[in-house]
Coordinates of C-alpha atoms and ligand atoms in Angstrom, one line a residue:
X1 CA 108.3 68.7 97.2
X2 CA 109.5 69.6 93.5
X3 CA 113.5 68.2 94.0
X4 CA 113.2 64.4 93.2
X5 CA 116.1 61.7 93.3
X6 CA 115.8 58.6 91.7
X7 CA 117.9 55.8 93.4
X8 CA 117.7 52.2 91.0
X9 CA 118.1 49.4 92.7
X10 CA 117.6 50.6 96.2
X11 CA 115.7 46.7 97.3
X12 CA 119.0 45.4 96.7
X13 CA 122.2 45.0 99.6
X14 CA 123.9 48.6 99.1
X15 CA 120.9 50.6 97.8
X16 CA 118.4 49.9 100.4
X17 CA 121.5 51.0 102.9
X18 CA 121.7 54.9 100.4
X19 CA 117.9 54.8 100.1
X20 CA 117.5 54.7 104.3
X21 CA 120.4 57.1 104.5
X22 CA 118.7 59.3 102.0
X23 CA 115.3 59.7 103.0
X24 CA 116.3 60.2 106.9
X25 CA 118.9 62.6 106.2
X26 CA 116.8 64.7 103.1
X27 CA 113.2 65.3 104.1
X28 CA 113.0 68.2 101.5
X29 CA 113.9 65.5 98.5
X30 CA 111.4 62.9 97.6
X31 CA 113.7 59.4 97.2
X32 CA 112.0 57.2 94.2
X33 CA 113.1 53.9 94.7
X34 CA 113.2 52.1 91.3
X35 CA 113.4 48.5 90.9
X36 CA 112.8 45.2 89.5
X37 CA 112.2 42.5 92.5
X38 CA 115.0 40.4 91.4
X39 CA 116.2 37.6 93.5
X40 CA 118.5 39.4 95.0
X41 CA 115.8 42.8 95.8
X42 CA 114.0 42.8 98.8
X43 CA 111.3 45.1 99.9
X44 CA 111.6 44.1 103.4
X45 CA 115.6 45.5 103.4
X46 CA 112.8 48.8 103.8
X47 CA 110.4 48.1 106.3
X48 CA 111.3 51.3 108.4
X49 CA 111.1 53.6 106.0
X50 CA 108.1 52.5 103.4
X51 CA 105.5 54.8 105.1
X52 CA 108.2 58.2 105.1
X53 CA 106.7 60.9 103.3
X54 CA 109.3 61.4 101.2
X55 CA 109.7 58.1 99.9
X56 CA 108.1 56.1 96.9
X57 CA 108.5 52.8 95.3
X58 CA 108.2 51.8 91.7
X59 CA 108.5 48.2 90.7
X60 CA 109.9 48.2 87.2
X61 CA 113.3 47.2 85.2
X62 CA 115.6 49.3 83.7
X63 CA 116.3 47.8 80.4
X64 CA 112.8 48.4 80.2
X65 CA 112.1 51.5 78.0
X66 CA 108.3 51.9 78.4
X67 CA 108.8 51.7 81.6
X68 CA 111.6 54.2 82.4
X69 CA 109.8 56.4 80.0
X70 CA 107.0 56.7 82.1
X71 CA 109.0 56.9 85.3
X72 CA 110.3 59.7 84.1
X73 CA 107.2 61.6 83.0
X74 CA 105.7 61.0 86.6
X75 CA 108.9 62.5 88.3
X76 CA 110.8 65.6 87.9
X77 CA 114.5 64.0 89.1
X78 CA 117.4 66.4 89.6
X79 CA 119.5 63.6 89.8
X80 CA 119.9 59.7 89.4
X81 CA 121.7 57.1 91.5
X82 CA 122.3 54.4 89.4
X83 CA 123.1 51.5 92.0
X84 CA 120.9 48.3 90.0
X85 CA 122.7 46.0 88.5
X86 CA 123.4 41.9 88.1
X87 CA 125.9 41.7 91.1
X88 CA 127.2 38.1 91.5
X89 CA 130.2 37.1 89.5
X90 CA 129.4 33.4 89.7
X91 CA 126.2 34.2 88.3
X92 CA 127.9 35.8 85.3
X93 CA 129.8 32.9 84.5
X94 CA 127.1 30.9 84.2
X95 CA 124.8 33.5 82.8
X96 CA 126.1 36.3 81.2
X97 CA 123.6 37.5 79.0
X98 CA 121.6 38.7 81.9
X99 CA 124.4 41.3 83.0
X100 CA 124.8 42.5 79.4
X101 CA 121.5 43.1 79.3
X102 CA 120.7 44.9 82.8
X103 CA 124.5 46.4 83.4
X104 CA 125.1 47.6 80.1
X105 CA 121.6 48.3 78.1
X106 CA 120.2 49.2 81.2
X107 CA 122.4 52.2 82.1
X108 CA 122.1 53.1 78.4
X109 CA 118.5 53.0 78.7
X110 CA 118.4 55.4 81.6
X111 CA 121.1 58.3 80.1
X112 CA 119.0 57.8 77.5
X113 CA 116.0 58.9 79.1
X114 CA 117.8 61.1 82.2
X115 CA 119.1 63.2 79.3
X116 CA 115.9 63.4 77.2
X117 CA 114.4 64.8 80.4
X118 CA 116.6 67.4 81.5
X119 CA 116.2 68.5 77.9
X120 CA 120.2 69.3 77.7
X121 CA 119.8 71.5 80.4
X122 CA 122.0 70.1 83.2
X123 CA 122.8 72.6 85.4
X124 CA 122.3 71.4 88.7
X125 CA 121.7 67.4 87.7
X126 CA 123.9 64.4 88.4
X127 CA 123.6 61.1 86.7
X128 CA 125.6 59.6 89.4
X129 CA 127.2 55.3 88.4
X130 CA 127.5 53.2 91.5
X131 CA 130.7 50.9 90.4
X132 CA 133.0 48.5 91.1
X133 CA 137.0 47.7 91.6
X134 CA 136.9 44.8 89.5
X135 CA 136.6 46.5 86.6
X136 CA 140.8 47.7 87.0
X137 CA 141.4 43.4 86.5
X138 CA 143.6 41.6 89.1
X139 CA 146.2 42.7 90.9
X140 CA 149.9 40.8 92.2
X141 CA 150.6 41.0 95.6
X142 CA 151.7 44.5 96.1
X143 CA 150.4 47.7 94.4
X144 CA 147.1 49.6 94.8
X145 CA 143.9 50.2 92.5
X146 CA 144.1 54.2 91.4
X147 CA 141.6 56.4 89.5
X148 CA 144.4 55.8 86.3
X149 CA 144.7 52.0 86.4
X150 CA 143.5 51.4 83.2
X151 CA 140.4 49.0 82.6
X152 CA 141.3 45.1 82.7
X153 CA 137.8 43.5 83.3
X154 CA 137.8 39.3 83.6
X155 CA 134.9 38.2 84.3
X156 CA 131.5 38.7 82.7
X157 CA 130.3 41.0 85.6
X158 CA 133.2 43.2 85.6
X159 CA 133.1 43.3 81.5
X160 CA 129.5 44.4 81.7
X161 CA 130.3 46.8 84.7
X162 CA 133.3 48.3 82.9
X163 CA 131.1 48.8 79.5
X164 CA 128.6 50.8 81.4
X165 CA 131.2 53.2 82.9
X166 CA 132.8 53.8 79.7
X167 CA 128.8 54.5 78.4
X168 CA 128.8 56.8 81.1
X169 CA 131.9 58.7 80.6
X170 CA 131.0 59.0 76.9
X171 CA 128.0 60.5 78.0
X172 CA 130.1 62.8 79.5
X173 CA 132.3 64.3 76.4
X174 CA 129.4 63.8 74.0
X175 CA 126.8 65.1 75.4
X176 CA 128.5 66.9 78.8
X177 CA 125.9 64.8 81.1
X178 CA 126.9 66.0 84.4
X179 CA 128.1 62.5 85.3
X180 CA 129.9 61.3 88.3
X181 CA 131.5 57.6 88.6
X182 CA 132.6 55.4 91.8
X183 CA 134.6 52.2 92.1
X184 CA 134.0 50.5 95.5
X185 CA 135.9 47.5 96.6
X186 CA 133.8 44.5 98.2
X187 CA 131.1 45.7 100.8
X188 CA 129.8 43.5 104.2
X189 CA 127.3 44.0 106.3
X190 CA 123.2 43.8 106.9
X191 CA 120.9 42.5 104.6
X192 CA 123.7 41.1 102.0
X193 CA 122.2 38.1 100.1
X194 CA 123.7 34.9 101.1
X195 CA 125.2 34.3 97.7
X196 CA 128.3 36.0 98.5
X197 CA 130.9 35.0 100.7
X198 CA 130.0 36.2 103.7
X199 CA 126.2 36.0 104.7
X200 CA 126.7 32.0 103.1
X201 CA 129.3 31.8 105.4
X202 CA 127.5 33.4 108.3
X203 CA 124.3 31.1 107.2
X204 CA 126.3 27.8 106.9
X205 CA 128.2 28.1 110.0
X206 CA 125.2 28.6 112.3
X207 CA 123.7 25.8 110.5
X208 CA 126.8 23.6 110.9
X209 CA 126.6 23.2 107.4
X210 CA 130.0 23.3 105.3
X211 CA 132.0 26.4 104.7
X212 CA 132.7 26.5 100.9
X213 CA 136.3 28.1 100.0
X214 CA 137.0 28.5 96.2
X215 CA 140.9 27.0 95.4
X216 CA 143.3 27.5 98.7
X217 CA 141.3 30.6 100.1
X218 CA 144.5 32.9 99.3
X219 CA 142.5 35.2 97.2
X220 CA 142.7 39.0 98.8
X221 CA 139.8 41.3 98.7
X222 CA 139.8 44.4 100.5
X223 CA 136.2 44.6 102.5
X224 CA 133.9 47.9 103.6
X225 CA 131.0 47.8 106.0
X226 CA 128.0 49.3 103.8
X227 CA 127.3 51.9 105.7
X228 CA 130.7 53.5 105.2
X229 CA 130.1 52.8 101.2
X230 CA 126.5 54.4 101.9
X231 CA 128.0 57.4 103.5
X232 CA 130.6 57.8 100.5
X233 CA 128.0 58.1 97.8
X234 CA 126.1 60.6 99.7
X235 CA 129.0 62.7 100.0
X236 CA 130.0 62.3 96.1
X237 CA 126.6 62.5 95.1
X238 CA 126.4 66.4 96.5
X239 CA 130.1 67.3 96.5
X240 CA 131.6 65.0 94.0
X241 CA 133.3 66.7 90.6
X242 CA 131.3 66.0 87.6
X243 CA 133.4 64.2 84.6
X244 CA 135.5 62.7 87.5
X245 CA 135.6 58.8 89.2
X246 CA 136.2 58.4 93.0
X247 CA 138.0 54.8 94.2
X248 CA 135.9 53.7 97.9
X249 CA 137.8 51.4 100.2
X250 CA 138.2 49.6 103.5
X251 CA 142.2 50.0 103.5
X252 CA 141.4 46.7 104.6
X253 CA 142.6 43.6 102.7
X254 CA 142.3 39.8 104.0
X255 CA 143.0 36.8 102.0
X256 CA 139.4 34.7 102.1
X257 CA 140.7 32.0 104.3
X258 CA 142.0 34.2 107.1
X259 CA 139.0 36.6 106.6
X260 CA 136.8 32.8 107.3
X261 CA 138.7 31.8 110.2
X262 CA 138.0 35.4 111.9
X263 CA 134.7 35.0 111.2
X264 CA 134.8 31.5 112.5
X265 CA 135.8 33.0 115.8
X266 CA 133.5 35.9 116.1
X267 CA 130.9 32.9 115.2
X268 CA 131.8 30.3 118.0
X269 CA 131.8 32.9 120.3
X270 CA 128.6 34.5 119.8
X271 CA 126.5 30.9 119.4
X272 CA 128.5 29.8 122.9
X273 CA 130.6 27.0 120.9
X274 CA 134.0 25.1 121.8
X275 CA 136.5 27.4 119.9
X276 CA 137.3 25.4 116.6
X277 CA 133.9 24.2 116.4
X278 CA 133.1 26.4 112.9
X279 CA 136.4 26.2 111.6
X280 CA 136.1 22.4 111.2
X281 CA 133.3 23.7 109.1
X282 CA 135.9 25.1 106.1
X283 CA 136.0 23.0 103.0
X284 CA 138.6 23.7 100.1
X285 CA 136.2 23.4 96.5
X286 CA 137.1 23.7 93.3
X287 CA 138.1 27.7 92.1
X288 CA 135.6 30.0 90.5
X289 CA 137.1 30.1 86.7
X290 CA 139.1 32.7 86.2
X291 CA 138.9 34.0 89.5
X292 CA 140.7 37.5 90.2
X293 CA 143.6 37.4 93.0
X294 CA 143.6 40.2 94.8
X295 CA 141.7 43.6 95.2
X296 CA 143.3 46.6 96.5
X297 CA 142.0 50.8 96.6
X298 CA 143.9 53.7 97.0
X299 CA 140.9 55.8 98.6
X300 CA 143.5 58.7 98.9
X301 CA 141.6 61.0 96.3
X302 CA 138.1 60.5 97.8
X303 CA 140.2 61.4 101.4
X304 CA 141.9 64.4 100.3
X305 CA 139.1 65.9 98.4
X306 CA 136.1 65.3 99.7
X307 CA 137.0 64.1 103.3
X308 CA 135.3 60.8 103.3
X309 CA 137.3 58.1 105.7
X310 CA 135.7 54.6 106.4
X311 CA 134.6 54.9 110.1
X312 CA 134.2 51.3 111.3
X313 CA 136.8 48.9 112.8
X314 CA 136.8 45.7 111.0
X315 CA 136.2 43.5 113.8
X316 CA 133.8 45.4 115.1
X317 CA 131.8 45.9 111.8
X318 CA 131.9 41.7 111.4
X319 CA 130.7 41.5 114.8
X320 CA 127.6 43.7 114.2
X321 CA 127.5 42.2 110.7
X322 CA 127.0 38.7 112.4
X323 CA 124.5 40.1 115.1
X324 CA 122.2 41.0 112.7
X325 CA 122.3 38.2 110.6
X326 CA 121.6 36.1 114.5
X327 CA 118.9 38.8 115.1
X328 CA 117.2 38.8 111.6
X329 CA 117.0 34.7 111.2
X330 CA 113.1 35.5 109.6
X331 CA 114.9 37.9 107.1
X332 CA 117.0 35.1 106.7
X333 CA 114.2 32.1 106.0
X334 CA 112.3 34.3 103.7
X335 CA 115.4 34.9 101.1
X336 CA 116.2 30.6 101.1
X337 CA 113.5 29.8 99.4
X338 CA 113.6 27.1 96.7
X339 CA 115.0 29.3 94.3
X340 CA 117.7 29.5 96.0
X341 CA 118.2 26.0 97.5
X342 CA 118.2 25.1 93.8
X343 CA 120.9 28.3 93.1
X344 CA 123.1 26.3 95.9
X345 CA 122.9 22.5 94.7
X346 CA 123.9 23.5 91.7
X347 CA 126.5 25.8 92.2
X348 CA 127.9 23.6 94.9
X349 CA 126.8 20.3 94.9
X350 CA 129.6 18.1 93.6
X351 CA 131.6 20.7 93.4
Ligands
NAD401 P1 122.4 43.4 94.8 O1 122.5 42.3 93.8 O2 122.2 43.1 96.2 O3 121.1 44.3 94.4 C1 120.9 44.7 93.0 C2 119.5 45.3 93.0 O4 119.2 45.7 91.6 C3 118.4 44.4 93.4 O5 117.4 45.1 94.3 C4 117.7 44.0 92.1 O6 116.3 43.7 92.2 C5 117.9 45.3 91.3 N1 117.9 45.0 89.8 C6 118.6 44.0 89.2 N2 118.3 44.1 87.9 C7 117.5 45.1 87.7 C8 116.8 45.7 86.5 N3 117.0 45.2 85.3 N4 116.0 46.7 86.7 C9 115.8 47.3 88.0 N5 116.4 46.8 89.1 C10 117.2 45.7 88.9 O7 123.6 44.3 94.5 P2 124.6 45.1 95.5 O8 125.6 44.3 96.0 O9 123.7 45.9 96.4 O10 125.3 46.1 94.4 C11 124.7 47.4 94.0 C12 125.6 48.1 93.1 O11 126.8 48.3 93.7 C13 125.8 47.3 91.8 O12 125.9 48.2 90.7 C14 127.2 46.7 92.0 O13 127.9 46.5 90.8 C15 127.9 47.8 92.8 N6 128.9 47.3 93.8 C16 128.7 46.3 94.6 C17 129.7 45.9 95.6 C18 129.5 44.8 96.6 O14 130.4 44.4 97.3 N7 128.3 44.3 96.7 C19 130.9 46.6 95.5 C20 131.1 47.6 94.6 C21 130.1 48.0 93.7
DAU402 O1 135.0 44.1 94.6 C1 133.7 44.5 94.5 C2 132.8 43.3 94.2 O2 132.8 42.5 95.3 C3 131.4 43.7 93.7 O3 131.5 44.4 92.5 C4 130.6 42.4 93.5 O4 129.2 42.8 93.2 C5 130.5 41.6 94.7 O5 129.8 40.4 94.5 C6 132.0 41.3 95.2 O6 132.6 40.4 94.3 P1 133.5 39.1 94.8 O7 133.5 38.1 93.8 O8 134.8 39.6 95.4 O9 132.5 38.7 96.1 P2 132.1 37.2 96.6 O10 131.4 37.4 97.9 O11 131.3 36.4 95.6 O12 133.5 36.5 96.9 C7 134.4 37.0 97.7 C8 135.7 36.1 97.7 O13 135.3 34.9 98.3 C9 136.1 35.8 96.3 O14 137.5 35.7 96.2 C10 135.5 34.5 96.0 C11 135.5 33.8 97.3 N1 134.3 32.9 97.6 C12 133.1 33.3 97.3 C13 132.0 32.4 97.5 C14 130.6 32.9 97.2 C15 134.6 31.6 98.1 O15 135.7 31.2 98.4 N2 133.5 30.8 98.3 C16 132.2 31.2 98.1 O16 131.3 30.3 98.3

């Protein structure tokens, strides 16, 4: 097996979903999955697919320049999917220096090394930059996020997300690293860590614990089930134009506190409740600082020229989304451990 793909951060929500998708659907390339353990990376998102012959794991971090160094000496990689990252915008606020450090020095840190490696010879390589929406800023309550809405970052997170895909893009016209960028609006689904919204709504409800919403819940975010998200980057990662940035969305845009009271519904349903029972649950708290409105993509060019669609009904996606999490409950004791009962009190207590 000489063609190698290195996926960082496939432990984590999305990249154990492109890892799976990857190793099933490319026996003849060997998937390295590199990654630190973080709180928020999980080798057991794998389970399935640890023993595949075409799949390896390598504990390590990416800021970490011995260790991508000799990462990189072990593997010949004809391409990099560059999904690991500090993820949680609350987090940011509280702790920036963390996302400077993995988000922006980290993606340095591999060009650095990808491009040592491929020696200036990149025919047929791909450094490929898993990003985000946020980095476009906030939008009003019409309009849509293109490829050409210019930068507007407000949070830590989306600062440190938007520095590394301006590193990557001067990789590009520097150096002419075969580089290809994506900008995904928010992703749902299996094996999300109940930080965000929804699995620590999913978690609290079925607990009868309260439902924290941040100011009046009128905040818009427009949501993808993973899979659709996993599907996308396979396509760009083989298809997608290098030099050129692809916008992934649901089409689907809900404010948070109508997006809760669906799930509220799906929730009382499928645990046999009196309707209304979980949306007694919902409990206005005081708004993350400087929290963005609303996110909206225009998925249009992704559509047109590369023919990915998101397949999955909303509804139904939640509904599978909160089967699993009903099915999975030992997935879901191992992740609240007292780190992160201490993550909660202090994010939420008196809040
Ligand atoms: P996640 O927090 O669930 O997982 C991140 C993974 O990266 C974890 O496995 C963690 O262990 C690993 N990691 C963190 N720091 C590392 C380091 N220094 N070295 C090596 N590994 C490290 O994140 P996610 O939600 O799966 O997001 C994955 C990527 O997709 C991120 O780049 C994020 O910005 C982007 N993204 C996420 C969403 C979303 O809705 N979750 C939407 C668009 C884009
Ligand atoms: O848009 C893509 C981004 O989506 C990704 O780049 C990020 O990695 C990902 O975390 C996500 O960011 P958000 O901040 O939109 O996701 P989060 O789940 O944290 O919050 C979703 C919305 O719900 C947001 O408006 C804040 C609100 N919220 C969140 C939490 C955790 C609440 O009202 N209460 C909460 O307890």
């Amino acid at each position: 097996m000489t063609n190698a793909i290195l996926i960082t951060g496939g432990a984590g929500f999305i990249g154990s979903h492109v890892v799976r998708r990857m190793v099933n659907n490319h026996p003849d390339k060997l998937i390295v999955n590199f990654d630190k353990l973080t709180y928020a990376g999980n080798p057991e998102n794998l389970t399935d697919i640890t023993n595949k012959k075409n799949y390896r794991f390598e504990k390590g971090d990416i800021a970490d320049e011995k260790t991508v160094s000799s990462l990189f000496e072990k593997y010949d990689f004809e391409g990099v999917i560059h999904l690991a990252a500090e993820s949680h915008v609350d987090r940011s606020i509280s702790n920036p220096m963390e996302f400077i450090r993995t988000n922006i020095v980290g993606t340095v840190v591999l060009l650095n090394h990808a491009k040592a490696a491929w020696a200036d010879d990149f025919s047929d390589k791909c450094f490929y930059h898993i990003s985000t929406d946020e980095v476009y800023g906030s939008l009003g309550d019409t309009g849509l996020f293109t490829e050409n809405t210019p930068y507007d970052p407000k949070s830590p997170y989306s600062a440190s997300k938007a520095s590394s895909d301006h590193l990557v893009r001067a990789y590009y016209n520097t150096y002419g690293m075969p580089v290809v960028i994506s900008n995904c609006s928010n992703n749902y689904g299996p094996n999300q860590f109940p930080e965000k919204l929804l699995p620590l709504a999913i978690n609290n409800i079925k607990n009868m614990k309260p439902i924290p919403i941040y100011g009046k819940g009128e905040n818009v975010r427009d949501w993808l089930y993973v899979e659709d998200h996993a599907d996308a980057i396979e396509t760009i990662y083989f298809n997608g134009k290098k030099g050129e940035t692809y916008n992934i969305g649901g089409n689907n845009e809900w404010t948070n506190i109508d997006l809760i009271r669906l799930l509220c519904k799906i929730m009382d349903d499928k645990l046999k409740r009196e309707p209304g029972t979980s949306e007694n649950l919902i409990t206005f708290v005081k708004d993350r600082a400087g929290h963005d409105k609303r996110y909206a993509i225009d998925s249009s060019k992704i559509a047109k020229e590369l023919g990915w669609q998101p397949s999955l009904d909303f509804e139904e996606g939640l509904k599978k989304t909160v089967d699993w999490y009903l099915n999975n409950q030992g997935w879901m004791d191992n992740v609240l451990t007292g780190d992160y009962q201490k993550y909660y009190k202090t994010m939420y207590e008196n809040r």
